XYZ file of C-alpha atoms in Angstrom:
335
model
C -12.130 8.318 22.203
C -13.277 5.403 19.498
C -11.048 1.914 20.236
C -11.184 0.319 16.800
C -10.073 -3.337 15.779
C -8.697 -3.814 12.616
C -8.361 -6.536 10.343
C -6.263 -6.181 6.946
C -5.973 -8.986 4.783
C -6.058 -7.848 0.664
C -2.622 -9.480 -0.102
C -0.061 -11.776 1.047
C -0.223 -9.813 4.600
C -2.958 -10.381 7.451
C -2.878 -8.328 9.832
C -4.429 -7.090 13.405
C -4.399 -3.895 14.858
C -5.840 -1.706 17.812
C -6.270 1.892 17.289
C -7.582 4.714 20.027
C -8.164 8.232 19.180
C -4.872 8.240 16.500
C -2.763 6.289 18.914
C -1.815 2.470 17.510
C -1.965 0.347 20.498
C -0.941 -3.160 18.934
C -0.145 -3.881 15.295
C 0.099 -7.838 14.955
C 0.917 -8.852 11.318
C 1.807 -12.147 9.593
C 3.337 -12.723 5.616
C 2.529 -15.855 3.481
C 6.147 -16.144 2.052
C 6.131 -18.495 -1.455
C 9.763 -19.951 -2.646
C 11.795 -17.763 -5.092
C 10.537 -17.524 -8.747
C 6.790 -17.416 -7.080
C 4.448 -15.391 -6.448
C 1.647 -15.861 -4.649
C -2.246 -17.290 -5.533
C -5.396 -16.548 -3.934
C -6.416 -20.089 -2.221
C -3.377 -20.757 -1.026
C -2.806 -17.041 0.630
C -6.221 -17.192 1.869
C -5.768 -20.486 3.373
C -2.469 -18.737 5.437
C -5.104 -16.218 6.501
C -7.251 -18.247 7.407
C -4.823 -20.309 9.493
C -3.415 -17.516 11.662
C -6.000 -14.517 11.572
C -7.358 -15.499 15.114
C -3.978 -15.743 16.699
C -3.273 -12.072 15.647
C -6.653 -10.615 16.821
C -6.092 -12.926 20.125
C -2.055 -11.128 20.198
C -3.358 -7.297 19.021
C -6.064 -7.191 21.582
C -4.194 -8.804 24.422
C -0.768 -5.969 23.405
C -3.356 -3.194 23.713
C -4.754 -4.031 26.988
C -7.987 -4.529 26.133
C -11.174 -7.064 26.292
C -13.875 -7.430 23.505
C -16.311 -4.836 25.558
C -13.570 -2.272 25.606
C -14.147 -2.247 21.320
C -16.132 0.686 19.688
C -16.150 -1.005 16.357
C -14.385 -3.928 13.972
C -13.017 -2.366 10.897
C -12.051 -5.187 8.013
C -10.610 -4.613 4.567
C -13.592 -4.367 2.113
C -11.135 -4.158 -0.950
C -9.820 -3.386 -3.171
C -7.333 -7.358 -3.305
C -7.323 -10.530 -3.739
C -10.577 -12.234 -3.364
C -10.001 -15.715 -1.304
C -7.938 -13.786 1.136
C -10.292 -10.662 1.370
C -13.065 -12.855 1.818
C -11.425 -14.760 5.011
C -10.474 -11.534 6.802
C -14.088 -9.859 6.332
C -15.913 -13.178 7.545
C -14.002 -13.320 10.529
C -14.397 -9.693 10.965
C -18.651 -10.062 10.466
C -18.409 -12.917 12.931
C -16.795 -10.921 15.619
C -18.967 -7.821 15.061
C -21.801 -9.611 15.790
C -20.080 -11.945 18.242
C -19.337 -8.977 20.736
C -22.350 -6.333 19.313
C -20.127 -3.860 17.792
C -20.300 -1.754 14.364
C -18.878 -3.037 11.533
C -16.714 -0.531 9.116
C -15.772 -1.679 5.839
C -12.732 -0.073 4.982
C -11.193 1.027 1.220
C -7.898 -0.255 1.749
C -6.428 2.542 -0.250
C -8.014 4.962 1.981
C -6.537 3.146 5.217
C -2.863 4.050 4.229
C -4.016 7.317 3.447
C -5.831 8.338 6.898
C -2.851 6.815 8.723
C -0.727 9.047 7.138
C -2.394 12.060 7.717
C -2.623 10.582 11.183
C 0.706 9.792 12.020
C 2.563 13.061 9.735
C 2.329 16.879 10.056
C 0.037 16.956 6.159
C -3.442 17.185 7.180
C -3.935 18.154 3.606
C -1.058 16.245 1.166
C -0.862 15.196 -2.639
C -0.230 11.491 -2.133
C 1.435 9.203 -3.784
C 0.290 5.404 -3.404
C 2.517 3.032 -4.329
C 2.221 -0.864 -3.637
C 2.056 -4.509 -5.200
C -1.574 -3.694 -6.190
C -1.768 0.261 -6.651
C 0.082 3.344 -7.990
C -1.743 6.213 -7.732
C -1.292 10.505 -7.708
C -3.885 11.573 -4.847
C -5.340 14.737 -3.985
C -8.459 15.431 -1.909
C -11.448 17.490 -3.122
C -15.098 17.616 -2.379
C -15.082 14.580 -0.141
C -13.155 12.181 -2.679
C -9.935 11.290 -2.302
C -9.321 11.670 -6.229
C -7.113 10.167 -8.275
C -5.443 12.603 -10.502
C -3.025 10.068 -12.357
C -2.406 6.633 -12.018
C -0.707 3.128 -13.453
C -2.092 2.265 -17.034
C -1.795 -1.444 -16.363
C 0.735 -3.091 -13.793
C 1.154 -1.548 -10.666
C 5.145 -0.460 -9.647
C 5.263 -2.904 -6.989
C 4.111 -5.779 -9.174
C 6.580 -4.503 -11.726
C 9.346 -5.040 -9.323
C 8.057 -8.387 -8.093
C 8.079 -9.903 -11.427
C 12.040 -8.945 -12.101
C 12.843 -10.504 -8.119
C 10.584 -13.501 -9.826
C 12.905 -13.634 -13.229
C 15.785 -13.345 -11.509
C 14.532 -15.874 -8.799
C 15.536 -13.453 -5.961
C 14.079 -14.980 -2.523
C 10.656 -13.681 -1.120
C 11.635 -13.158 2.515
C 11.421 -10.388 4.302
C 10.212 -9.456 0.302
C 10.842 -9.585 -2.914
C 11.116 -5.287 -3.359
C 13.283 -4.926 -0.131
C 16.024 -7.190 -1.819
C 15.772 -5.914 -5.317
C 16.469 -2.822 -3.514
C 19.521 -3.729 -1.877
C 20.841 -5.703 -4.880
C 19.976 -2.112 -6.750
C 22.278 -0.260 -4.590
C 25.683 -2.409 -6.091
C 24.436 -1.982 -9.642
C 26.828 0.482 -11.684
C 25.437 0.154 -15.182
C 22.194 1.614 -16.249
C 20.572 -0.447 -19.246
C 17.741 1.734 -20.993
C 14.855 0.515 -20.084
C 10.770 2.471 -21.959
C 9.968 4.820 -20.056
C 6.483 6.047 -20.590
C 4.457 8.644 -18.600
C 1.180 10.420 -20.472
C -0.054 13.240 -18.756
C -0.134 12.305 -14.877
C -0.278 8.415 -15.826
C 2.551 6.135 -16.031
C 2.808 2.468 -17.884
C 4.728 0.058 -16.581
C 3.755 -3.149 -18.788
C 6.391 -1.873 -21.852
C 9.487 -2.014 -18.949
C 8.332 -4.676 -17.438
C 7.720 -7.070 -20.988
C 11.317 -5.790 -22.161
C 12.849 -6.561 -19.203
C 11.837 -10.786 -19.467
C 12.718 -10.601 -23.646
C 16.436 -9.220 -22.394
C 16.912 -10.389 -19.111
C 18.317 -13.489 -20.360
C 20.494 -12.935 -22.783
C 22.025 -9.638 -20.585
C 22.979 -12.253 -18.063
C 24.389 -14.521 -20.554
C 26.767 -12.274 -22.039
C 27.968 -10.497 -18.928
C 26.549 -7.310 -20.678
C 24.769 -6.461 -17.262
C 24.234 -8.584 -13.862
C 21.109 -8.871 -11.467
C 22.396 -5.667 -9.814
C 22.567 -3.902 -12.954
C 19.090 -4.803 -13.702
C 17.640 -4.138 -10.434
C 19.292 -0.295 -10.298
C 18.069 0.467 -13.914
C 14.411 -0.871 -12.975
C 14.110 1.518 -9.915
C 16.073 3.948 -11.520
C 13.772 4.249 -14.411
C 10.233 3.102 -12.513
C 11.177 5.844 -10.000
C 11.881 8.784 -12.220
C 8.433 8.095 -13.740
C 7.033 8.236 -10.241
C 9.205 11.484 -9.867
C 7.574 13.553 -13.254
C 4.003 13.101 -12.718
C 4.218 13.542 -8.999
C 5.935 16.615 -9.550
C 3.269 17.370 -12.507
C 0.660 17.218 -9.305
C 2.450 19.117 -6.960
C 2.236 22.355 -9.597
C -1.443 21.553 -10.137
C -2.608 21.309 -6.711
C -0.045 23.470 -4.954
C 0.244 21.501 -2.434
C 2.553 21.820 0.336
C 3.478 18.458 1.390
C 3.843 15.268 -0.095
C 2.456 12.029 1.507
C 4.292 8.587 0.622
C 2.235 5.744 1.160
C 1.874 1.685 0.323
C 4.323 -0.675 0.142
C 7.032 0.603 -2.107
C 7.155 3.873 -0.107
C 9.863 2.069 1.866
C 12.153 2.414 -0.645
C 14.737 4.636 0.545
C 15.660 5.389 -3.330
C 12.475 6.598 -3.863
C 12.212 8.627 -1.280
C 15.762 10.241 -1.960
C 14.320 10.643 -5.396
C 11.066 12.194 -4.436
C 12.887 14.245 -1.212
C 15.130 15.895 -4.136
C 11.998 17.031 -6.232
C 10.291 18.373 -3.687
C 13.328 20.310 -2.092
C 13.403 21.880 -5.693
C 9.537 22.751 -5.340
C 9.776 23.940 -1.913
C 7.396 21.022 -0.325
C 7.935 18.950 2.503
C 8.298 15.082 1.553
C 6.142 12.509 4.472
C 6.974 9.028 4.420
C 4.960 6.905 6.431
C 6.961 5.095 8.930
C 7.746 1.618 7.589
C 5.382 -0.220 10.064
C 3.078 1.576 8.569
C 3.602 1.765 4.645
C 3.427 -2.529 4.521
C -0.327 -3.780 4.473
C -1.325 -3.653 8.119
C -4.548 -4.045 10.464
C -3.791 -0.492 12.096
C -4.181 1.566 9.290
C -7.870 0.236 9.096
C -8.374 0.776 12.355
C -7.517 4.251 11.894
C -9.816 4.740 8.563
C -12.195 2.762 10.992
C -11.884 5.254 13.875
C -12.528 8.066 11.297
C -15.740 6.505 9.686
C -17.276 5.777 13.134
C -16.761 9.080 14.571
C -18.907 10.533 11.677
C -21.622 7.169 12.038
C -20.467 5.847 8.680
C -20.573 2.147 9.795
C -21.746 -0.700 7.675
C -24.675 -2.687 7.460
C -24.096 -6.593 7.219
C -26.281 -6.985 4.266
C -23.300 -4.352 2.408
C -20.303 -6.067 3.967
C -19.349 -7.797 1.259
C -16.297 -7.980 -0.652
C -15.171 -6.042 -3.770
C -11.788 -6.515 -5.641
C -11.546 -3.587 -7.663
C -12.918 -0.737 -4.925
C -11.395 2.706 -6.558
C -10.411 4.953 -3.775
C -12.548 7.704 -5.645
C -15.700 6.188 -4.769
C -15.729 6.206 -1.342
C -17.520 9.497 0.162
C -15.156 10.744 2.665
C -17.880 11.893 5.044
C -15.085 12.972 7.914
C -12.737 15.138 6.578
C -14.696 18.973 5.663
């Protein structure tokens, strides 16, 4: 039974977390929030980090119950994010590793909401569908790859969405997609917005660049309020999410469909998605929404899971990557 630390820290979230054998013991987490019309930069989120990343190891180990010597391993985000605030969470992770003589795991990010997913869910085999500030990708696993089968062209949905809560200065806290989404839900007119999906890909940079040459002058005539534009943004964003997921689901077969990241705490998006699959006789899995924000016990978990099969890290290849595709990480534990 492997007790793994975790440390997540890729975005605006750092976060701590205890995991034993599948079971989450502690999950400490803390958000650098930035005023409204911001978003947020590398130094200064990696100076947040920096700030409070001890507290939460000092809170996640003290909720689980256990000392330093009761560790098997210290798992840290290895990428793919933001560079000053990756770099903060792995050297405190490489300090503590070696502080306390324990393993070090460098952890994929992507991969972490993935195995806590299949951890917490009933899909020990899903399609997944990533969605989050940073990522959208369509996910199947084959050969020891997670693979990407279709992904974002350019932005990633979650950024998409950010940048309209930015242009219509919409405040940060708890975050700028949780109150797009409830603004969304008093929107009654949909304005047509591109909607562009090749193959199992989707683009989001055509929607997005119409939306800040309109936005303006939509508000200015009363032709369509914040709500408006919010609703026709998921509406349309979501739909594209919808086709090539459902595109997958017909390649691979697969009987369940795991929603991970960020965005997967949309409850329109999962009506949306719950509806397609319904149609195609598969069973939709949301991750809980602890879970689907950037946190340190999903790298725990992807920690546990790398550990059990000796894939640990050596310090001399601990270092940080910002663009770490989850297809290049051998998945040694899964057959």
């Amino acid at each position: 039974m492997p007790t793994v630390l975790g440390l997540e820290g890729s975005a605006n979230k750092v976060g701590a977390g205890v995991v034993r054998d599948g079971a989450v013991l502690s999950n400490r987490r803390a958000t650098y929030v930035t005023p409204p019309g911001h978003g947020f930069a590398p130094g200064p989120t990696g100076r947040h980090h920096r700030a409070v990343v001890l507290g939460l190891v000092r809170a996640a180990l003290s909720e689980a119950g256990v000392e330093p010597r009761d560790l098997d391993g210290v798992a840290f985000t290895k990428g793919p994010g933001m560079g000053s605030p990756l770099a903060v969470v792995a050297a405190v992770a490489r300090t503590l590793a070696q502080l306390w003589g324990r393993p070090l795991l460098a952890v994929n990010h992507c991969l972490g909401h993935i195995e806590m997913g299949r951890a917490l869910g009933p899909a020990p085999d899903p399609l997944v569908l990533y969605v989050s500030g940073g990522n959208t990708q369509v996910i199947a696993y084959a050969r020891r790859r997670y693979r990407i089968l279709g992904e974002t062209l350019d932005v990633a949905v979650g950024n998409c969405i950010d940048r309209l809560a930015r242009l219509l200065q919409i405040p940060n806290a708890p975050s700028p997609g949780y109150n797009v989404e409830q603004l969304a839900k008093r929107g009654r007119r949909l304005v047509p917005l591109p909607y562009v999906v090749k193959g199992l890909d989707v683009s989001f940079s055509g929607l997005l660049s119409h939306l800040q040459a309109v936005t303006p002058k939509l508000l200015e005539s009363g032709e369509a309020t914040p709500e408006d534009l919010c609703f026709s943004l998921q509406e349309t964003a979501f739909a594209m999410l919808a086709e090539v997921t459902e595109r997958a689901l017909a390649l691979t077969r697969a009987r369940h469909l795991l929603l991970v990241g960020g965005v997967a705490c949309n409850h329109r998006l999962q009506e949306m998605l719950q509806s397609m699959c319904r149609a195609r006789g598969a069973e939709l899995c949301p991750v809980d929404d602890r879970y689907c924000i950037d946190n340190g016990a999903m790298i725990a978990q992807a920690g546990c899971e790398m550990l059990r099969v000796g894939q640990v890290t050596e310090l001399s290849q601990s270092g940080i990557t910002q663009r770490y595709r989850t297809d290049e990480v051998e998945v040694m534990w899964r057959d």
